[in-house]
């Protein structure tokens, strides 16, 4: 199961890197995007190296170079994430200056890690591995604490939905920073005593995982909310598009010249968000144009029918006449909502279309 999780993680990182890398190729000057691409690239390298060279820890032991191969790119990934927040919230030159300083700190930490691996007397020397872990945990603890501060700074500048996600992420960053500091203290304790407090390691690992989950949830929350909103709009427009079908079909049959020119379509067009949006508004406008064309006939029929005659009945009867009837008469408003809202106008047209379909169905039933 672990290999399956690792493969899924690699696929997600690779897919995100290709997507954001393509965006960066079109906006190479975008500093926050550079930070995201750097984070995805270093996280992907670290994940692949961990699978290739094997895992290593103070508890289980393992090759010292495995610890370096995992922690060096992971530390760079955390620094890239910090660069993203700095670039998104600070002036361009200030963000660059802070990043150059942070890169020097990262290089110092990685020199310590590599030096410990070189000086280790054996390939699986746990004492020297504690030095590697201390350098990595100390650096990532400081970087994650800085990410928490930057995320809160970003939240103060952002709109409400994004600000909520950033505050949740800031809590996650702060929690993982604290757990990284505790892990660094455990590394020091192990260097001097050669013992590990397994209960503390277990609890701290759980807290660290909780912090990572909070970071992921916080960073994904705004995008997820946006996507859910887009899906709701897509579903509502698709339902309205289909509900307008009976009225649109009848009006289109009577006035085919009012149809907009259509772009080439494919079977997938009925599902794509943009195509559903475009078809929805086109059908709404074509229905409204058709009602304008038919309105003089409806107004004339209304004079000969009771005042409570449904509009759908009058339209159905008007459509049975000649297309040229009332061609030069003045148009009158039909199915106009009380408010000036496009959403209410669509609701009015949908209600009319459903009533029109019921009228047609009843008429067909009597004829049969």
mmCIF file of C-alpha atoms in Angstrom:
data_model
loop_
_atom_site.group_PDB
_atom_site.id
_atom_site.type_symbol
_atom_site.label_atom_id
_atom_site.label_comp_id
_atom_site.label_asym_id
_atom_site.label_seq_id
_atom_site.Cartn_x
_atom_site.Cartn_y
_atom_site.Cartn_z
ATOM 1 C CA UNK A 1 0.000 0.000 0.000
ATOM 2 C CA UNK A 2 2.892 2.384 0.768
ATOM 3 C CA UNK A 3 4.177 2.137 -2.807
ATOM 4 C CA UNK A 4 0.691 2.982 -4.087
ATOM 5 C CA UNK A 5 0.519 6.101 -1.907
ATOM 6 C CA UNK A 6 3.996 7.112 -3.049
ATOM 7 C CA UNK A 7 3.079 6.597 -6.711
ATOM 8 C CA UNK A 8 -0.097 8.675 -6.285
ATOM 9 C CA UNK A 9 1.889 11.446 -4.595
ATOM 10 C CA UNK A 10 4.490 11.454 -7.369
ATOM 11 C CA UNK A 11 1.748 11.622 -10.016
ATOM 12 C CA UNK A 12 0.075 14.552 -8.237
ATOM 13 C CA UNK A 13 3.364 16.433 -7.890
ATOM 14 C CA UNK A 14 4.314 15.729 -11.500
ATOM 15 C CA UNK A 15 0.901 16.792 -12.802
ATOM 16 C CA UNK A 16 1.019 19.987 -10.751
ATOM 17 C CA UNK A 17 4.565 20.692 -11.944
ATOM 18 C CA UNK A 18 3.587 20.291 -15.614
ATOM 19 C CA UNK A 19 0.518 22.495 -15.160
ATOM 20 C CA UNK A 20 2.249 25.279 -13.224
ATOM 21 C CA UNK A 21 5.410 24.933 -15.317
ATOM 22 C CA UNK A 22 3.361 25.628 -18.437
ATOM 23 C CA UNK A 23 1.846 28.695 -16.767
ATOM 24 C CA UNK A 24 5.316 29.878 -15.757
ATOM 25 C CA UNK A 25 6.570 29.488 -19.336
ATOM 26 C CA UNK A 26 3.938 32.049 -20.324
ATOM 27 C CA UNK A 27 4.566 34.321 -17.303
ATOM 28 C CA UNK A 28 8.287 33.951 -16.486
ATOM 29 C CA UNK A 29 8.253 37.234 -14.518
ATOM 30 C CA UNK A 30 5.611 35.954 -12.054
ATOM 31 C CA UNK A 31 7.501 35.538 -8.754
ATOM 32 C CA UNK A 32 4.734 33.765 -6.765
ATOM 33 C CA UNK A 33 4.365 31.289 -9.626
ATOM 34 C CA UNK A 34 8.124 30.721 -9.561
ATOM 35 C CA UNK A 35 7.801 29.812 -5.883
ATOM 36 C CA UNK A 36 5.017 27.306 -6.584
ATOM 37 C CA UNK A 37 6.984 25.676 -9.417
ATOM 38 C CA UNK A 38 10.078 25.475 -7.205
ATOM 39 C CA UNK A 39 8.080 23.889 -4.398
ATOM 40 C CA UNK A 40 6.573 21.253 -6.709
ATOM 41 C CA UNK A 41 9.926 20.515 -8.375
ATOM 42 C CA UNK A 42 11.907 20.069 -5.142
ATOM 43 C CA UNK A 43 9.109 18.107 -3.476
ATOM 44 C CA UNK A 44 8.988 15.778 -6.501
ATOM 45 C CA UNK A 45 12.784 15.314 -6.466
ATOM 46 C CA UNK A 46 12.746 14.558 -2.752
ATOM 47 C CA UNK A 47 9.925 12.045 -3.087
ATOM 48 C CA UNK A 48 11.612 10.222 -5.979
ATOM 49 C CA UNK A 49 15.000 10.142 -4.226
ATOM 50 C CA UNK A 50 13.407 8.776 -1.074
ATOM 51 C CA UNK A 51 11.887 5.915 -3.046
ATOM 52 C CA UNK A 52 15.113 5.261 -4.982
ATOM 53 C CA UNK A 53 17.714 5.354 -2.187
ATOM 54 C CA UNK A 54 15.448 4.141 0.608
ATOM 55 C CA UNK A 55 14.120 5.651 3.822
ATOM 56 C CA UNK A 56 16.278 6.353 6.863
ATOM 57 C CA UNK A 57 15.404 7.524 10.382
ATOM 58 C CA UNK A 58 16.807 7.611 13.889
ATOM 59 C CA UNK A 59 14.309 4.958 14.954
ATOM 60 C CA UNK A 60 14.882 2.435 12.157
ATOM 61 C CA UNK A 61 18.367 3.498 11.068
ATOM 62 C CA UNK A 62 19.390 3.463 7.418
ATOM 63 C CA UNK A 63 22.056 4.894 5.100
ATOM 64 C CA UNK A 64 23.115 8.422 6.024
ATOM 65 C CA UNK A 65 23.009 9.469 2.373
ATOM 66 C CA UNK A 66 19.355 8.439 2.237
ATOM 67 C CA UNK A 67 18.614 11.013 4.916
ATOM 68 C CA UNK A 68 20.502 13.670 2.934
ATOM 69 C CA UNK A 69 18.761 12.721 -0.332
ATOM 70 C CA UNK A 70 15.367 13.160 1.326
ATOM 71 C CA UNK A 71 15.930 16.204 3.523
ATOM 72 C CA UNK A 72 18.023 18.374 1.185
ATOM 73 C CA UNK A 73 15.351 18.776 -1.542
ATOM 74 C CA UNK A 74 12.552 18.823 1.044
ATOM 75 C CA UNK A 75 14.225 21.773 2.790
ATOM 76 C CA UNK A 76 14.507 23.517 -0.590
ATOM 77 C CA UNK A 77 10.794 22.850 -1.187
ATOM 78 C CA UNK A 78 9.890 24.526 2.124
ATOM 79 C CA UNK A 79 12.074 27.506 1.202
ATOM 80 C CA UNK A 80 10.295 27.753 -2.174
ATOM 81 C CA UNK A 81 6.966 27.850 -0.349
ATOM 82 C CA UNK A 82 8.258 30.682 1.830
ATOM 83 C CA UNK A 83 9.391 32.484 -1.326
ATOM 84 C CA UNK A 84 5.857 32.170 -2.706
ATOM 85 C CA UNK A 85 4.349 33.895 0.342
ATOM 86 C CA UNK A 86 7.020 36.597 0.384
ATOM 87 C CA UNK A 87 6.598 37.259 -3.341
ATOM 88 C CA UNK A 88 2.815 37.440 -2.963
ATOM 89 C CA UNK A 89 2.833 39.873 -0.026
ATOM 90 C CA UNK A 90 6.018 41.947 -0.249
ATOM 91 C CA UNK A 91 7.471 44.342 -2.841
ATOM 92 C CA UNK A 92 9.405 42.542 -5.544
ATOM 93 C CA UNK A 93 12.868 43.721 -4.472
ATOM 94 C CA UNK A 94 12.186 43.014 -0.792
ATOM 95 C CA UNK A 95 11.040 39.473 -1.609
ATOM 96 C CA UNK A 96 14.162 38.846 -3.684
ATOM 97 C CA UNK A 97 16.443 40.196 -0.959
ATOM 98 C CA UNK A 98 14.823 38.028 1.724
ATOM 99 C CA UNK A 99 15.026 34.987 -0.526
ATOM 100 C CA UNK A 100 18.743 35.482 -1.192
ATOM 101 C CA UNK A 101 19.336 35.598 2.552
ATOM 102 C CA UNK A 102 17.213 32.494 3.112
ATOM 103 C CA UNK A 103 19.068 30.625 0.367
ATOM 104 C CA UNK A 104 22.343 31.234 2.211
ATOM 105 C CA UNK A 105 20.826 29.736 5.364
ATOM 106 C CA UNK A 106 19.581 26.747 3.348
ATOM 107 C CA UNK A 107 23.025 26.203 1.842
ATOM 108 C CA UNK A 108 24.577 26.296 5.317
ATOM 109 C CA UNK A 109 22.112 23.660 6.549
ATOM 110 C CA UNK A 110 22.770 21.450 3.537
ATOM 111 C CA UNK A 111 26.551 21.792 3.957
ATOM 112 C CA UNK A 112 26.099 20.499 7.512
ATOM 113 C CA UNK A 113 24.001 17.571 6.249
ATOM 114 C CA UNK A 114 26.455 16.643 3.503
ATOM 115 C CA UNK A 115 29.428 17.084 5.842
ATOM 116 C CA UNK A 116 27.877 14.758 8.421
ATOM 117 C CA UNK A 117 27.272 12.134 5.731
ATOM 118 C CA UNK A 118 30.879 12.421 4.481
ATOM 119 C CA UNK A 119 32.366 12.190 7.988
ATOM 120 C CA UNK A 120 30.182 9.274 9.070
ATOM 121 C CA UNK A 121 32.481 6.305 9.881
ATOM 122 C CA UNK A 122 29.931 3.824 8.538
ATOM 123 C CA UNK A 123 27.230 4.006 5.855
ATOM 124 C CA UNK A 124 24.559 3.463 8.530
ATOM 125 C CA UNK A 125 25.887 5.603 11.379
ATOM 126 C CA UNK A 126 22.888 6.697 13.457
ATOM 127 C CA UNK A 127 24.788 9.317 15.552
ATOM 128 C CA UNK A 128 25.825 11.172 12.403
ATOM 129 C CA UNK A 129 22.317 10.809 11.075
ATOM 130 C CA UNK A 130 21.117 12.759 14.114
ATOM 131 C CA UNK A 131 23.251 15.689 12.897
ATOM 132 C CA UNK A 132 21.596 15.481 9.479
ATOM 133 C CA UNK A 133 18.158 15.409 11.061
ATOM 134 C CA UNK A 134 19.000 18.275 13.406
ATOM 135 C CA UNK A 135 20.152 20.518 10.540
ATOM 136 C CA UNK A 136 17.060 19.687 8.485
ATOM 137 C CA UNK A 137 14.575 20.046 11.358
ATOM 138 C CA UNK A 138 16.127 23.286 12.606
ATOM 139 C CA UNK A 139 16.037 24.859 9.146
ATOM 140 C CA UNK A 140 12.508 23.668 8.327
ATOM 141 C CA UNK A 141 11.249 24.764 11.748
ATOM 142 C CA UNK A 142 12.478 28.315 11.115
ATOM 143 C CA UNK A 143 11.228 28.323 7.506
ATOM 144 C CA UNK A 144 7.793 26.991 8.483
ATOM 145 C CA UNK A 145 7.478 29.589 11.246
ATOM 146 C CA UNK A 146 8.272 32.263 8.650
ATOM 147 C CA UNK A 147 5.621 30.711 6.361
ATOM 148 C CA UNK A 148 3.066 31.026 9.176
ATOM 149 C CA UNK A 149 3.870 34.729 9.605
ATOM 150 C CA UNK A 150 3.773 35.338 5.838
ATOM 151 C CA UNK A 151 0.477 33.446 5.482
ATOM 152 C CA UNK A 152 -1.113 35.641 8.161
ATOM 153 C CA UNK A 153 0.256 38.734 6.404
ATOM 154 C CA UNK A 154 -1.234 37.466 3.136
ATOM 155 C CA UNK A 155 -4.572 36.795 4.871
ATOM 156 C CA UNK A 156 -4.828 40.442 5.952
ATOM 157 C CA UNK A 157 -4.583 41.498 2.300
ATOM 158 C CA UNK A 158 -6.872 38.828 0.826
ATOM 159 C CA UNK A 159 -10.619 38.577 0.326
ATOM 160 C CA UNK A 160 -12.666 36.681 2.933
ATOM 161 C CA UNK A 161 -12.653 33.203 1.366
ATOM 162 C CA UNK A 162 -8.919 33.218 0.650
ATOM 163 C CA UNK A 163 -8.170 34.775 4.043
ATOM 164 C CA UNK A 164 -9.922 31.918 5.856
ATOM 165 C CA UNK A 165 -7.879 29.314 3.993
ATOM 166 C CA UNK A 166 -4.647 31.199 4.668
ATOM 167 C CA UNK A 167 -5.381 31.407 8.401
ATOM 168 C CA UNK A 168 -5.995 27.663 8.536
ATOM 169 C CA UNK A 169 -2.726 27.119 6.644
ATOM 170 C CA UNK A 170 -0.942 29.482 9.053
ATOM 171 C CA UNK A 171 -2.084 27.347 11.990
ATOM 172 C CA UNK A 172 -0.735 24.292 10.172
ATOM 173 C CA UNK A 173 2.583 26.020 9.471
ATOM 174 C CA UNK A 174 2.909 27.074 13.107
ATOM 175 C CA UNK A 175 2.126 23.556 14.337
ATOM 176 C CA UNK A 176 4.645 21.915 12.011
ATOM 177 C CA UNK A 177 7.243 24.543 12.962
ATOM 178 C CA UNK A 178 6.799 23.651 16.637
ATOM 179 C CA UNK A 179 7.015 19.918 15.923
ATOM 180 C CA UNK A 180 10.143 20.465 13.814
ATOM 181 C CA UNK A 181 11.701 22.280 16.765
ATOM 182 C CA UNK A 182 10.789 19.390 19.064
ATOM 183 C CA UNK A 183 12.302 16.922 16.609
ATOM 184 C CA UNK A 184 15.480 19.034 16.526
ATOM 185 C CA UNK A 185 15.622 18.887 20.343
ATOM 186 C CA UNK A 186 15.188 15.095 20.179
ATOM 187 C CA UNK A 187 18.095 14.939 17.722
ATOM 188 C CA UNK A 188 20.314 16.844 20.167
ATOM 189 C CA UNK A 189 19.220 14.636 23.040
ATOM 190 C CA UNK A 190 20.034 11.539 21.019
ATOM 191 C CA UNK A 191 23.486 12.886 20.111
ATOM 192 C CA UNK A 192 24.397 13.272 23.794
ATOM 193 C CA UNK A 193 22.608 10.277 25.350
ATOM 194 C CA UNK A 194 22.016 7.807 22.534
ATOM 195 C CA UNK A 195 18.414 7.291 23.663
ATOM 196 C CA UNK A 196 15.066 8.186 22.116
ATOM 197 C CA UNK A 197 11.767 8.925 23.867
ATOM 198 C CA UNK A 198 9.451 6.941 21.620
ATOM 199 C CA UNK A 199 6.247 8.252 23.232
ATOM 200 C CA UNK A 200 7.259 11.847 22.551
ATOM 201 C CA UNK A 201 8.278 10.958 18.993
ATOM 202 C CA UNK A 202 4.906 9.293 18.367
ATOM 203 C CA UNK A 203 2.861 12.212 19.709
ATOM 204 C CA UNK A 204 5.030 14.752 17.918
ATOM 205 C CA UNK A 205 4.712 12.832 14.652
ATOM 206 C CA UNK A 206 0.920 12.858 14.984
ATOM 207 C CA UNK A 207 0.925 16.611 15.622
ATOM 208 C CA UNK A 208 3.220 17.132 12.644
ATOM 209 C CA UNK A 209 0.878 15.151 10.391
ATOM 210 C CA UNK A 210 -2.077 17.176 11.705
ATOM 211 C CA UNK A 211 -0.221 20.370 10.837
ATOM 212 C CA UNK A 212 0.513 19.128 7.317
ATOM 213 C CA UNK A 213 -3.177 18.295 6.832
ATOM 214 C CA UNK A 214 -4.118 21.800 8.017
ATOM 215 C CA UNK A 215 -1.641 23.310 5.536
ATOM 216 C CA UNK A 216 -3.043 21.284 2.638
ATOM 217 C CA UNK A 217 -6.661 22.021 3.593
ATOM 218 C CA UNK A 218 -5.955 25.717 4.075
ATOM 219 C CA UNK A 219 -4.152 26.119 0.751
ATOM 220 C CA UNK A 220 -6.717 24.090 -1.199
ATOM 221 C CA UNK A 221 -9.836 25.518 0.478
ATOM 222 C CA UNK A 222 -10.158 28.726 -1.607
ATOM 223 C CA UNK A 223 -9.660 26.866 -4.894
ATOM 224 C CA UNK A 224 -12.044 24.093 -3.800
ATOM 225 C CA UNK A 225 -14.731 26.628 -2.850
ATOM 226 C CA UNK A 226 -14.285 28.357 -6.200
ATOM 227 C CA UNK A 227 -14.577 25.053 -8.070
ATOM 228 C CA UNK A 228 -17.696 24.047 -6.117
ATOM 229 C CA UNK A 229 -19.280 27.406 -6.901
ATOM 230 C CA UNK A 230 -18.410 26.948 -10.584
ATOM 231 C CA UNK A 231 -19.949 23.458 -10.533
ATOM 232 C CA UNK A 232 -23.170 24.778 -8.968
ATOM 233 C CA UNK A 233 -23.401 27.512 -11.613
ATOM 234 C CA UNK A 234 -22.641 24.978 -14.354
ATOM 235 C CA UNK A 235 -25.374 22.632 -13.082
ATOM 236 C CA UNK A 236 -27.950 25.427 -12.740
ATOM 237 C CA UNK A 237 -27.205 26.753 -16.236
ATOM 238 C CA UNK A 238 -27.325 23.269 -17.743
ATOM 239 C CA UNK A 239 -30.699 22.603 -16.091
ATOM 240 C CA UNK A 240 -32.041 25.963 -17.285
ATOM 241 C CA UNK A 241 -30.686 25.330 -20.793
ATOM 242 C CA UNK A 242 -32.586 22.057 -20.982
ATOM 243 C CA UNK A 243 -35.731 23.539 -19.413
ATOM 244 C CA UNK A 244 -35.802 26.297 -22.056
ATOM 245 C CA UNK A 245 -35.817 23.635 -24.773
ATOM 246 C CA UNK A 246 -39.594 23.446 -25.467
ATOM 247 C CA UNK A 247 -40.042 27.222 -25.760
ATOM 248 C CA UNK A 248 -36.830 27.687 -27.744
ATOM 249 C CA UNK A 249 -37.706 24.871 -30.166
ATOM 250 C CA UNK A 250 -41.116 26.352 -30.954
ATOM 251 C CA UNK A 251 -39.788 29.890 -31.373
ATOM 252 C CA UNK A 252 -36.846 28.678 -33.452
ATOM 253 C CA UNK A 253 -39.215 26.787 -35.753
ATOM 254 C CA UNK A 254 -41.247 29.967 -36.231
ATOM 255 C CA UNK A 255 -38.267 32.320 -36.587
ATOM 256 C CA UNK A 256 -35.227 30.287 -37.705
ATOM 257 C CA UNK A 257 -33.487 33.423 -38.952
ATOM 258 C CA UNK A 258 -33.082 34.646 -35.348
ATOM 259 C CA UNK A 259 -30.693 31.837 -34.431
ATOM 260 C CA UNK A 260 -27.133 32.928 -33.712
ATOM 261 C CA UNK A 261 -24.338 31.531 -35.837
ATOM 262 C CA UNK A 262 -23.039 28.402 -34.133
ATOM 263 C CA UNK A 263 -19.414 27.419 -33.744
ATOM 264 C CA UNK A 264 -18.412 23.848 -34.509
ATOM 265 C CA UNK A 265 -19.539 21.548 -31.706
ATOM 266 C CA UNK A 266 -18.564 18.161 -30.359
ATOM 267 C CA UNK A 267 -20.369 15.744 -28.032
ATOM 268 C CA UNK A 268 -18.248 17.087 -25.159
ATOM 269 C CA UNK A 269 -19.610 20.623 -25.616
ATOM 270 C CA UNK A 270 -22.670 19.793 -23.523
ATOM 271 C CA UNK A 271 -20.418 19.096 -20.534
ATOM 272 C CA UNK A 272 -17.635 21.677 -20.809
ATOM 273 C CA UNK A 273 -18.089 24.562 -18.382
ATOM 274 C CA UNK A 274 -17.476 27.326 -20.931
ATOM 275 C CA UNK A 275 -19.611 25.700 -23.640
ATOM 276 C CA UNK A 276 -22.529 25.194 -21.247
ATOM 277 C CA UNK A 277 -22.208 28.847 -20.211
ATOM 278 C CA UNK A 278 -22.146 30.022 -23.835
ATOM 279 C CA UNK A 279 -25.054 27.802 -24.961
ATOM 280 C CA UNK A 280 -27.104 28.820 -21.922
ATOM 281 C CA UNK A 281 -26.864 32.549 -22.643
ATOM 282 C CA UNK A 282 -27.368 32.049 -26.368
ATOM 283 C CA UNK A 283 -30.571 30.085 -25.783
ATOM 284 C CA UNK A 284 -31.841 32.663 -23.294
ATOM 285 C CA UNK A 285 -31.223 35.517 -25.764
ATOM 286 C CA UNK A 286 -32.781 33.587 -28.661
ATOM 287 C CA UNK A 287 -35.871 32.888 -26.537
ATOM 288 C CA UNK A 288 -36.134 36.548 -25.642
ATOM 289 C CA UNK A 289 -35.747 37.570 -29.321
ATOM 290 C CA UNK A 290 -38.437 35.080 -30.306
ATOM 291 C CA UNK A 291 -40.821 36.455 -27.687
ATOM 292 C CA UNK A 292 -40.252 39.956 -29.043
ATOM 293 C CA UNK A 293 -41.147 38.713 -32.536
ATOM 294 C CA UNK A 294 -44.268 36.859 -31.377
ATOM 295 C CA UNK A 295 -45.448 39.538 -28.908
ATOM 296 C CA UNK A 296 -47.653 41.522 -31.379
ATOM 297 C CA UNK A 297 -49.673 38.366 -32.138
ATOM 298 C CA UNK A 298 -49.940 37.576 -28.411
ATOM 299 C CA UNK A 299 -51.152 41.121 -27.701
ATOM 300 C CA UNK A 300 -53.806 40.799 -30.403
ATOM 301 C CA UNK A 301 -54.972 37.419 -29.065
ATOM 302 C CA UNK A 302 -55.123 38.769 -25.513
ATOM 303 C CA UNK A 303 -57.843 41.197 -26.621
ATOM 304 C CA UNK A 304 -60.048 38.244 -27.609
ATOM 305 C CA UNK A 305 -59.383 36.046 -24.538
ATOM 306 C CA UNK A 306 -60.172 36.350 -20.836
ATOM 307 C CA UNK A 307 -57.688 38.363 -18.792
ATOM 308 C CA UNK A 308 -56.617 35.283 -16.813
ATOM 309 C CA UNK A 309 -55.615 33.274 -19.900
ATOM 310 C CA UNK A 310 -52.109 31.867 -19.301
ATOM 311 C CA UNK A 311 -49.376 33.439 -21.385
ATOM 312 C CA UNK A 312 -48.227 29.984 -22.468
ATOM 313 C CA UNK A 313 -51.653 29.316 -24.038
ATOM 314 C CA UNK A 314 -51.547 32.603 -25.930
ATOM 315 C CA UNK A 315 -48.033 31.899 -27.235
ATOM 316 C CA UNK A 316 -49.023 28.400 -28.346
ATOM 317 C CA UNK A 317 -52.000 29.816 -30.231
ATOM 318 C CA UNK A 318 -49.963 32.671 -31.708
ATOM 319 C CA UNK A 319 -47.381 30.234 -33.048
ATOM 320 C CA UNK A 320 -50.080 28.472 -35.040
ATOM 321 C CA UNK A 321 -50.548 31.573 -37.199
ATOM 322 C CA UNK A 322 -48.530 32.765 -40.169
ATOM 323 C CA UNK A 323 -45.004 34.033 -39.432
ATOM 324 C CA UNK A 324 -45.841 37.354 -41.122
ATOM 325 C CA UNK A 325 -48.838 38.039 -38.856
ATOM 326 C CA UNK A 326 -48.066 41.132 -36.797
ATOM 327 C CA UNK A 327 -44.704 41.533 -38.524
ATOM 328 C CA UNK A 328 -44.959 45.327 -38.634
ATOM 329 C CA UNK A 329 -46.812 45.853 -35.373
ATOM 330 C CA UNK A 330 -45.262 47.209 -32.217
ATOM 331 C CA UNK A 331 -43.691 44.669 -29.863
ATOM 332 C CA UNK A 332 -44.929 44.395 -26.276
ATOM 333 C CA UNK A 333 -43.056 43.020 -23.243
ATOM 334 C CA UNK A 334 -43.696 39.373 -22.388
ATOM 335 C CA UNK A 335 -42.537 37.340 -19.360
ATOM 336 C CA UNK A 336 -40.767 40.290 -17.753
ATOM 337 C CA UNK A 337 -39.702 39.710 -14.112
ATOM 338 C CA UNK A 338 -40.433 42.223 -11.380
ATOM 339 C CA UNK A 339 -36.735 42.794 -10.742
ATOM 340 C CA UNK A 340 -33.970 43.750 -13.158
ATOM 341 C CA UNK A 341 -31.973 40.582 -12.452
ATOM 342 C CA UNK A 342 -30.691 38.278 -15.192
ATOM 343 C CA UNK A 343 -31.212 35.326 -12.852
ATOM 344 C CA UNK A 344 -34.872 36.282 -12.306
ATOM 345 C CA UNK A 345 -35.330 36.748 -16.049
ATOM 346 C CA UNK A 346 -34.084 33.226 -16.688
ATOM 347 C CA UNK A 347 -36.401 31.887 -13.978
ATOM 348 C CA UNK A 348 -39.301 33.668 -15.689
ATOM 349 C CA UNK A 349 -38.390 32.164 -19.069
ATOM 350 C CA UNK A 350 -37.934 28.690 -17.558
ATOM 351 C CA UNK A 351 -41.360 28.884 -15.900
ATOM 352 C CA UNK A 352 -42.889 30.011 -19.204
ATOM 353 C CA UNK A 353 -41.140 27.207 -21.096
ATOM 354 C CA UNK A 354 -42.423 24.575 -18.675
ATOM 355 C CA UNK A 355 -45.947 25.962 -18.837
ATOM 356 C CA UNK A 356 -45.680 26.063 -22.633
ATOM 357 C CA UNK A 357 -44.568 22.412 -22.708
ATOM 358 C CA UNK A 358 -47.528 21.466 -20.499
ATOM 359 C CA UNK A 359 -49.896 23.375 -22.802
ATOM 360 C CA UNK A 360 -48.492 21.632 -25.874
ATOM 361 C CA UNK A 361 -48.765 18.262 -24.134
ATOM 362 C CA UNK A 362 -52.382 18.903 -23.137
ATOM 363 C CA UNK A 363 -53.248 20.077 -26.663
ATOM 364 C CA UNK A 364 -51.660 16.983 -28.186
ATOM 365 C CA UNK A 365 -53.564 14.785 -25.748
ATOM 366 C CA UNK A 366 -56.913 16.318 -26.700
ATOM 367 C CA UNK A 367 -56.071 16.004 -30.385
ATOM 368 C CA UNK A 368 -55.313 12.302 -29.923
#
